[in-house]
Amino acid sequence: MPWRSPRKLLFLCAGLDLVAMGFAALLLNLLHGPNLLQPSWLVFVVGITYVLFSWLLGGYTLLRWPWLRLRLVIQRLLITGFATLSSLILLGWMLDFDRYSFILLDRIVLLELLGLQTVFALFIRLILRIISRSLSKPVWQLMAAPHHQIDVLREWQRNPFVRPPKLLNPRKLTNSSSLDSPVLRRPFSLAVAHDIDLSDHQRNQIGTLRSQGVVVTTIEDLAQRQLERIPPRLLPEEWLDLSDLPWTNELSFQRKLKRTADVALAMPMLLISMPIFLILSFAIWLEDRGPILYVQKRTGWMGQSFDLFKLRTMRVAGANAATPWTTKGDLRVTNVGAWMRRTRLDELPQLINVLRGEMSLIGPRPEQPRLDDQLAEQIPHYRKRYWMLPGLSGWAQVCGPAYPSTIDESELKLSYDLYYLRNWNLSLDLLILAKTFKTLLKFRGV
């Protein structure tokens, strides 16, 4: 699946970090004696803690920025080391590890260990950056209609991690001698837009390139590989049919598995979150003595509307008041509501929607029917986002704008929803859950 490729480097680096942590512990063992590694599982705990904080604080994200300044790389690694040190000291104090005389958890030893680990981690990342830079990746050449080229380049410019494709004039494929041109002699791959009008001879030339080992694909596939989203304006009108999706069948195993997972996770999550719900409810009522819950009509499966439940984060409006898009710094948001939006705790009551079968834990976020009608008129393929149950979190929520407030941002959000629709599987849902957890811990709800 195309979504896995950008994460291979992350898992490789995380594995090397664990190996480096073990090597650093062995070096300190020579200095402090054999008791340092007793019990041996403590080294693994320290290593996993370091990997977790490196993931949360961008220690692996920087691998996708081979041109990132060295100063910023060192800064992130130092912050990761400090966060790991602080959390382990706090954990040791809470669990009273002093009575066990764990040498590895001594503050000085921990400082030495994480200092060595920071040096090793920097070395690992520099080596991976050098390898990443030295690998010659084929240049993507793109053939698209003139009116389409601006849309294509704009979508790639939104992603700083990838190089935009080079535009290739179809006339370069007209003559067989053009295959030996400087442009085509270099390693390259070819993406063809759906609206390009090619002659039979040009199609034969593309077939010749394919037989010579050149990767030839569609612009949709290229967007999935590089952008991890599918921009709707780059797709043909007849793109994707409802019958192409396996989970539209009520007897589908994938659909039943997803529903089973929703219920199995939502029930304990709702029970565990009840104390938090009660505390937040009291805080909401205490601020302005208004209602605690906010109920709003949203669009669900196949366009059917349902009542969505949220903890109220805005000031009480009149019964017939308009409900425009929420913007950053919106004055309607209460003090308690602003904090809940950052942590997304205002979404907790939607676990009830999940149990009722109106939503899933993972899926496109539901929108207001009034806004849906407006967006469907201006954005192609918009209605297709409701070919799956709406979700509490989704690919667009962890990758795109949290609260889109313009047509352009809504179209960007839809591109992630279409990617999820096209590539859904259990692994992608687990990835979204992990990224949602990371978003919550970093207070990036808005």
Coordinates of C-alpha atoms in Angstrom, one line a residue:
M1 CA 0.0 0.0 0.0
P2 CA 1.3 3.5 -0.9
W3 CA 0.8 4.9 2.7
R4 CA 3.5 2.6 4.1
S5 CA 6.5 3.9 2.2
P6 CA 7.1 7.2 4.0
R7 CA 7.1 5.4 7.4
K8 CA 9.7 2.7 6.6
L9 CA 12.5 5.2 7.5
L10 CA 10.7 6.0 10.8
F11 CA 10.6 2.4 11.9
L12 CA 14.2 1.8 10.8
C13 CA 15.4 4.9 12.7
A14 CA 13.3 3.8 15.8
G15 CA 14.9 0.4 15.7
L16 CA 18.4 1.9 15.4
D17 CA 17.6 4.1 18.4
L18 CA 16.8 1.1 20.5
V19 CA 20.0 -0.6 19.4
A20 CA 21.9 2.6 20.2
M21 CA 20.3 2.7 23.7
G22 CA 21.5 -0.8 24.4
F23 CA 25.0 0.0 23.1
A24 CA 25.2 3.1 25.3
A25 CA 24.1 1.1 28.3
L26 CA 26.9 -1.5 27.6
L27 CA 29.5 1.4 27.5
L28 CA 28.3 2.7 30.8
N29 CA 28.3 -0.8 32.2
L30 CA 32.1 -0.8 31.7
L31 CA 32.3 2.4 33.8
H32 CA 29.8 1.7 36.6
G33 CA 30.1 -2.1 36.9
P34 CA 27.9 -5.1 36.0
N35 CA 25.0 -4.1 38.3
L36 CA 24.1 -1.3 35.9
L37 CA 22.2 -3.6 33.6
Q38 CA 20.2 -5.3 36.4
P39 CA 17.4 -5.7 35.8
S40 CA 17.9 -5.8 32.0
W41 CA 14.3 -4.9 31.1
L42 CA 15.0 -1.4 32.5
V43 CA 17.2 -0.7 29.4
F44 CA 14.3 -1.6 27.2
V45 CA 11.9 0.7 29.2
V46 CA 14.3 3.6 28.8
G47 CA 14.7 2.9 25.1
I48 CA 10.9 2.7 24.5
T49 CA 10.4 5.9 26.5
Y50 CA 13.0 7.6 24.3
V51 CA 11.4 6.4 21.1
L52 CA 8.0 7.5 22.2
F53 CA 9.2 11.0 23.0
S54 CA 11.2 11.2 19.8
W55 CA 8.0 10.3 17.9
L56 CA 5.9 12.9 19.8
L57 CA 8.4 15.7 19.5
G58 CA 9.3 15.3 15.9
G59 CA 12.6 13.4 16.2
Y60 CA 11.5 11.1 13.3
T61 CA 9.6 13.7 11.3
L62 CA 12.8 15.5 10.6
L63 CA 13.9 12.4 8.6
R64 CA 11.5 13.6 5.9
W65 CA 13.4 17.0 5.8
P66 CA 16.9 16.1 4.4
W67 CA 17.6 19.8 4.0
L68 CA 16.6 20.7 7.6
R69 CA 19.3 22.8 9.4
L70 CA 21.6 20.8 11.7
R71 CA 20.9 23.2 14.5
L72 CA 17.2 22.3 14.5
V73 CA 18.0 18.6 14.4
I74 CA 20.2 18.9 17.5
Q75 CA 17.5 21.0 19.2
R76 CA 14.9 18.4 18.7
L77 CA 17.1 15.6 19.9
L78 CA 18.1 17.6 23.1
I79 CA 14.4 18.3 23.8
T80 CA 13.7 14.5 23.3
G81 CA 16.5 13.6 25.7
F82 CA 15.3 16.1 28.3
A83 CA 11.7 14.9 28.1
T84 CA 12.8 11.3 28.5
L85 CA 15.0 12.2 31.5
S86 CA 12.3 14.2 33.2
S87 CA 9.6 11.5 32.7
L88 CA 11.8 8.7 34.0
I89 CA 12.8 10.7 37.1
L90 CA 9.1 11.5 37.8
L91 CA 8.2 7.9 37.2
G92 CA 10.9 6.7 39.6
W93 CA 9.7 9.2 42.3
M94 CA 6.0 8.1 41.9
L95 CA 6.8 4.4 42.1
D96 CA 9.6 4.8 44.7
F97 CA 12.2 3.0 42.7
D98 CA 14.9 4.2 45.2
R99 CA 14.2 1.3 47.4
Y100 CA 15.2 -1.2 44.7
S101 CA 18.6 0.5 44.2
F102 CA 18.3 0.5 40.4
I103 CA 21.7 2.0 39.3
L104 CA 20.4 2.7 35.8
L105 CA 17.7 5.0 37.2
D106 CA 20.2 7.1 39.2
R107 CA 19.9 10.7 37.9
I108 CA 23.6 11.0 37.1
V109 CA 23.6 7.7 35.3
L110 CA 20.5 8.5 33.4
L111 CA 22.0 11.8 32.4
E112 CA 25.1 10.0 31.1
L113 CA 23.0 7.4 29.3
L114 CA 20.7 9.9 27.5
G115 CA 23.7 12.1 26.7
L116 CA 25.4 9.2 24.9
Q117 CA 22.0 8.3 23.3
T118 CA 21.7 11.9 21.9
V119 CA 25.1 11.6 20.3
F120 CA 24.3 8.2 18.8
A121 CA 20.8 9.4 17.7
L122 CA 22.4 12.4 15.9
F123 CA 24.9 10.2 14.2
I124 CA 22.1 7.8 13.1
R125 CA 20.1 10.6 11.6
L126 CA 23.0 12.2 9.8
I127 CA 23.9 8.9 8.2
L128 CA 20.3 8.3 7.1
R129 CA 20.2 11.9 5.7
I130 CA 23.4 11.3 3.8
I131 CA 22.0 8.0 2.4
S132 CA 18.7 9.6 1.6
R133 CA 20.4 12.5 -0.3
S134 CA 22.7 10.1 -2.2
L135 CA 20.0 7.8 -3.5
S136 CA 19.1 9.0 -6.9
K137 CA 15.3 8.9 -7.2
P138 CA 13.8 8.9 -10.7
V139 CA 12.4 12.3 -11.7
W140 CA 8.7 12.2 -12.2
Q141 CA 7.6 13.6 -15.6
L142 CA 4.0 14.6 -15.9
M143 CA 1.8 14.9 -19.0
A144 CA -1.3 16.9 -18.4
A145 CA -3.6 19.2 -20.4
P146 CA -2.5 22.9 -20.3
H147 CA -5.5 24.0 -18.2
H148 CA -4.8 21.2 -15.7
Q149 CA -1.1 21.9 -15.1
I150 CA -1.6 24.8 -12.7
D151 CA -3.9 22.6 -10.5
V152 CA -1.3 19.8 -10.5
L153 CA 1.6 22.0 -9.5
R154 CA -0.5 23.8 -6.8
E155 CA -1.3 20.5 -5.1
W156 CA 2.4 19.5 -5.0
Q157 CA 3.5 22.9 -3.7
R158 CA 1.3 22.3 -0.7
N159 CA 3.6 19.4 0.4
P160 CA 7.1 20.5 1.4
F161 CA 8.3 16.9 1.7
V162 CA 8.3 16.0 -2.1
R163 CA 9.6 17.5 -5.3
P164 CA 6.8 18.5 -7.7
P165 CA 6.8 16.5 -11.0
K166 CA 8.4 18.0 -14.1
L167 CA 5.9 18.9 -16.9
L168 CA 6.6 16.9 -20.1
N169 CA 5.4 18.1 -23.5
P170 CA 3.6 15.2 -25.3
R171 CA 5.3 16.3 -28.5
K172 CA 8.6 15.0 -27.1
L173 CA 7.1 11.5 -27.6
T174 CA 6.1 12.2 -31.2
N175 CA 9.4 11.0 -32.7
S176 CA 11.2 7.9 -31.7
S177 CA 14.5 9.9 -31.7
S178 CA 13.1 11.9 -28.8
L179 CA 13.6 8.9 -26.5
D180 CA 17.3 9.6 -26.6
S181 CA 16.8 13.3 -25.6
P182 CA 18.6 14.5 -22.4
V183 CA 15.3 14.8 -20.6
L184 CA 14.4 11.1 -21.2
R185 CA 17.9 9.7 -20.9
R186 CA 18.0 10.5 -17.1
P187 CA 16.2 8.0 -14.8
F188 CA 12.6 9.1 -14.7
S189 CA 9.1 7.9 -14.2
L190 CA 6.0 9.0 -16.1
A191 CA 2.6 10.0 -14.8
V192 CA -0.2 10.7 -17.3
A193 CA -3.3 12.8 -16.5
H194 CA -6.7 11.5 -17.4
D195 CA -7.5 14.5 -19.6
I196 CA -4.5 14.5 -21.9
D197 CA -5.3 13.8 -25.5
L198 CA -2.6 11.4 -26.9
S199 CA -2.3 10.2 -30.4
D200 CA -1.9 6.5 -31.1
H201 CA 1.7 7.0 -31.9
Q202 CA 2.3 8.7 -28.5
R203 CA 0.5 5.8 -26.8
N204 CA 2.8 3.4 -28.5
Q205 CA 5.8 5.5 -27.4
I206 CA 4.6 5.2 -23.8
G207 CA 4.3 1.5 -24.3
T208 CA 7.9 1.5 -25.5
L209 CA 9.1 3.4 -22.4
R210 CA 7.2 0.9 -20.2
S211 CA 9.0 -2.0 -21.9
Q212 CA 12.3 -0.3 -21.2
G213 CA 11.6 -0.3 -17.5
V214 CA 10.1 3.2 -17.1
V215 CA 7.4 3.3 -14.5
V216 CA 4.2 4.7 -16.1
T217 CA 1.2 5.5 -13.9
T218 CA -1.7 7.8 -13.5
I219 CA -1.8 11.1 -11.8
E220 CA -4.1 9.6 -9.1
D221 CA -1.6 7.0 -8.3
L222 CA 1.3 9.5 -8.2
A223 CA -0.7 11.7 -5.7
Q224 CA -1.3 8.7 -3.5
R225 CA 2.4 7.8 -3.5
Q226 CA 3.8 11.2 -2.8
L227 CA 1.0 13.3 -1.2
E228 CA -0.9 10.6 0.6
R229 CA -4.1 12.3 -0.6
I230 CA -6.2 12.5 -3.8
P231 CA -7.0 16.0 -5.0
P232 CA -10.5 15.9 -6.4
R233 CA -9.8 18.4 -9.2
L234 CA -7.3 15.9 -10.7
L235 CA -9.8 13.1 -11.1
P236 CA -12.2 12.3 -13.9
E237 CA -15.9 12.8 -13.4
E238 CA -16.6 9.1 -13.4
W239 CA -13.9 8.3 -10.8
L240 CA -14.8 5.5 -8.5
D241 CA -18.2 3.7 -8.3
L242 CA -20.0 2.7 -5.2
S243 CA -19.9 -0.9 -6.2
D244 CA -16.0 -0.7 -6.2
L245 CA -16.0 -0.4 -2.4
P246 CA -16.2 -3.7 -0.5
W247 CA -17.7 -2.3 2.7
T248 CA -20.9 -1.1 1.0
N249 CA -22.1 -4.7 1.2
E250 CA -23.8 -5.2 4.5
L251 CA -22.5 -8.8 4.6
S252 CA -18.9 -7.7 3.9
F253 CA -16.4 -9.1 6.4
Q254 CA -14.4 -5.9 6.4
R255 CA -17.5 -3.9 7.3
K256 CA -18.4 -6.3 10.1
L257 CA -14.8 -6.3 11.5
K258 CA -14.8 -2.4 11.5
R259 CA -18.1 -2.3 13.3
T260 CA -17.0 -4.9 15.8
A261 CA -13.9 -2.9 16.6
D262 CA -15.9 0.3 17.0
V263 CA -18.2 -1.3 19.6
A264 CA -15.3 -3.1 21.4
L265 CA -13.3 0.1 21.7
A266 CA -16.1 2.7 22.2
M267 CA -17.8 1.0 25.1
P268 CA -14.7 0.9 27.5
M269 CA -13.6 4.3 26.2
L270 CA -17.0 5.7 27.2
L271 CA -16.9 4.1 30.6
I272 CA -13.3 5.3 31.3
S273 CA -14.1 8.8 30.2
M274 CA -17.1 9.3 32.4
P275 CA -15.2 11.0 35.3
I276 CA -13.6 13.4 32.7
F277 CA -17.1 14.0 31.2
L278 CA -18.5 14.9 34.6
I279 CA -15.7 17.3 35.4
L280 CA -15.9 19.0 32.0
S281 CA -19.7 19.2 32.4
F282 CA -19.4 21.0 35.7
A283 CA -16.8 23.4 34.2
I284 CA -19.0 24.2 31.2
W285 CA -22.0 24.9 33.4
L286 CA -19.9 26.9 35.9
E287 CA -18.6 29.3 33.2
D288 CA -21.9 30.6 31.8
R289 CA -24.6 28.5 33.4
G290 CA -25.6 27.3 29.9
P291 CA -26.4 23.8 28.6
I292 CA -23.7 21.2 28.7
L293 CA -24.4 19.2 25.5
Y294 CA -24.6 20.6 22.0
V295 CA -26.7 18.7 19.6
Q296 CA -26.5 19.5 15.9
K297 CA -27.7 17.9 12.7
R298 CA -24.9 16.3 10.6
T299 CA -24.7 14.4 7.4
G300 CA -24.0 10.7 7.8
W301 CA -23.9 7.5 5.8
M302 CA -25.1 8.0 2.2
G303 CA -26.3 11.5 3.0
Q304 CA -28.7 10.6 5.9
S305 CA -28.8 13.1 8.7
F306 CA -28.4 12.3 12.4
D307 CA -28.0 14.2 15.7
L308 CA -24.4 14.6 16.6
F309 CA -23.5 15.1 20.3
K310 CA -20.7 17.3 21.5
L311 CA -19.7 19.1 24.8
R312 CA -20.6 22.7 24.2
T313 CA -17.6 24.9 23.4
M314 CA -19.3 28.1 22.3
R315 CA -21.5 30.6 23.8
V316 CA -25.3 30.0 23.6
A317 CA -26.7 31.5 20.4
G318 CA -30.3 32.1 19.4
A319 CA -32.6 29.4 18.1
N320 CA -32.5 30.7 14.6
A321 CA -28.9 31.9 14.6
A322 CA -26.7 31.0 11.7
T323 CA -23.8 28.5 12.3
P324 CA -20.9 29.7 10.1
W325 CA -17.5 28.0 9.9
T326 CA -15.4 28.2 13.1
T327 CA -12.2 30.2 12.6
K328 CA -9.0 30.4 14.6
G329 CA -9.5 32.8 17.5
D330 CA -13.3 32.6 17.1
L331 CA -14.9 34.9 19.7
R332 CA -17.8 32.6 20.2
V333 CA -15.6 29.9 21.8
T334 CA -15.7 30.0 25.6
N335 CA -12.6 29.7 27.8
V336 CA -13.3 26.1 28.8
G337 CA -14.3 25.4 25.2
A338 CA -11.0 26.6 23.8
W339 CA -9.1 24.2 26.0
M340 CA -11.5 21.3 25.1
R341 CA -11.0 22.0 21.4
R342 CA -7.2 21.8 21.8
T343 CA -7.5 18.4 23.5
R344 CA -10.6 17.4 21.4
L345 CA -12.3 16.3 24.6
D346 CA -15.4 18.0 23.4
E347 CA -15.8 15.1 21.0
L348 CA -16.3 12.5 23.9
P349 CA -20.1 12.3 23.6
Q350 CA -19.8 11.2 20.0
L351 CA -18.8 7.8 21.4
I352 CA -22.6 7.5 21.9
N353 CA -23.0 8.1 18.2
V354 CA -20.5 5.3 17.5
L355 CA -22.4 2.9 19.7
R356 CA -25.7 3.8 18.0
G357 CA -24.1 3.0 14.6
E358 CA -24.3 6.5 13.3
M359 CA -20.6 7.0 13.3
S360 CA -17.3 5.0 13.4
L361 CA -14.2 5.7 15.4
I362 CA -12.3 6.3 12.2
G363 CA -13.8 7.9 9.1
P364 CA -14.5 11.3 7.4
R365 CA -15.7 13.9 9.8
P366 CA -19.5 14.7 9.3
E367 CA -20.4 18.2 8.2
Q368 CA -23.6 20.3 8.6
P369 CA -26.1 19.5 5.8
R370 CA -26.3 23.2 4.9
L371 CA -22.6 23.5 4.4
D372 CA -22.5 20.1 2.6
D373 CA -24.9 21.5 -0.1
Q374 CA -22.7 24.5 -0.5
L375 CA -19.4 22.5 -0.7
A376 CA -20.9 19.9 -3.1
E377 CA -21.7 22.6 -5.6
Q378 CA -18.1 23.9 -5.7
I379 CA -16.0 20.8 -5.1
P380 CA -16.1 17.8 -7.4
H381 CA -16.6 14.3 -5.8
Y382 CA -17.6 15.9 -2.5
R383 CA -20.6 13.6 -1.8
K384 CA -18.4 10.5 -2.1
R385 CA -17.0 11.2 1.4
Y386 CA -20.3 9.8 2.8
W387 CA -19.8 6.5 1.1
M388 CA -18.4 5.5 4.5
L389 CA -19.6 6.1 8.0
P390 CA -18.4 9.4 9.3
G391 CA -15.8 9.1 12.0
L392 CA -14.7 10.5 15.4
S393 CA -11.2 11.0 13.9
G394 CA -10.0 10.5 10.3
W395 CA -7.1 10.8 7.9
A396 CA -8.0 14.4 7.2
Q397 CA -8.0 15.2 10.9
V398 CA -4.5 13.9 11.6
C399 CA -3.0 15.2 8.3
G400 CA -5.0 18.2 7.1
P401 CA -6.6 21.3 8.5
A402 CA -8.3 20.7 11.9
Y403 CA -11.2 23.2 11.3
P404 CA -11.4 24.2 7.7
S405 CA -12.9 27.7 7.3
T406 CA -12.7 28.2 3.5
I407 CA -13.7 26.4 0.3
D408 CA -10.0 25.8 -0.4
E409 CA -9.3 24.3 3.0
S410 CA -12.4 22.1 2.6
E411 CA -11.2 20.8 -0.7
L412 CA -7.8 20.0 0.8
K413 CA -9.6 18.2 3.6
L414 CA -11.7 16.2 1.0
S415 CA -8.5 15.1 -0.7
Y416 CA -7.5 13.3 2.4
D417 CA -11.0 11.8 2.8
L418 CA -10.9 10.5 -0.8
Y419 CA -7.5 8.9 0.0
Y420 CA -9.0 7.2 3.0
L421 CA -12.0 6.0 1.0
R422 CA -9.8 4.6 -1.7
N423 CA -7.2 2.9 0.6
W424 CA -9.1 1.9 3.7
N425 CA -7.9 -1.1 5.5
L426 CA -7.3 -2.1 9.2
S427 CA -3.6 -1.0 9.0
L428 CA -4.6 2.5 7.9
D429 CA -7.2 2.7 10.7
L430 CA -4.5 1.7 13.3
L431 CA -2.2 4.3 11.8
I432 CA -4.9 7.0 12.2
L433 CA -5.5 5.9 15.8
A434 CA -1.8 6.3 16.6
K435 CA -1.6 9.8 14.9
T436 CA -4.8 10.8 16.7
F437 CA -3.1 9.8 20.0
K438 CA -0.1 11.9 19.1
T439 CA -2.3 14.9 18.2
L440 CA -4.1 14.7 21.5
L441 CA -0.9 14.5 23.5
K442 CA 0.5 17.6 21.6
F443 CA -2.7 19.6 22.2
R444 CA -3.1 20.2 18.5
G445 CA -6.9 20.1 18.3
V446 CA -7.0 23.6 16.7

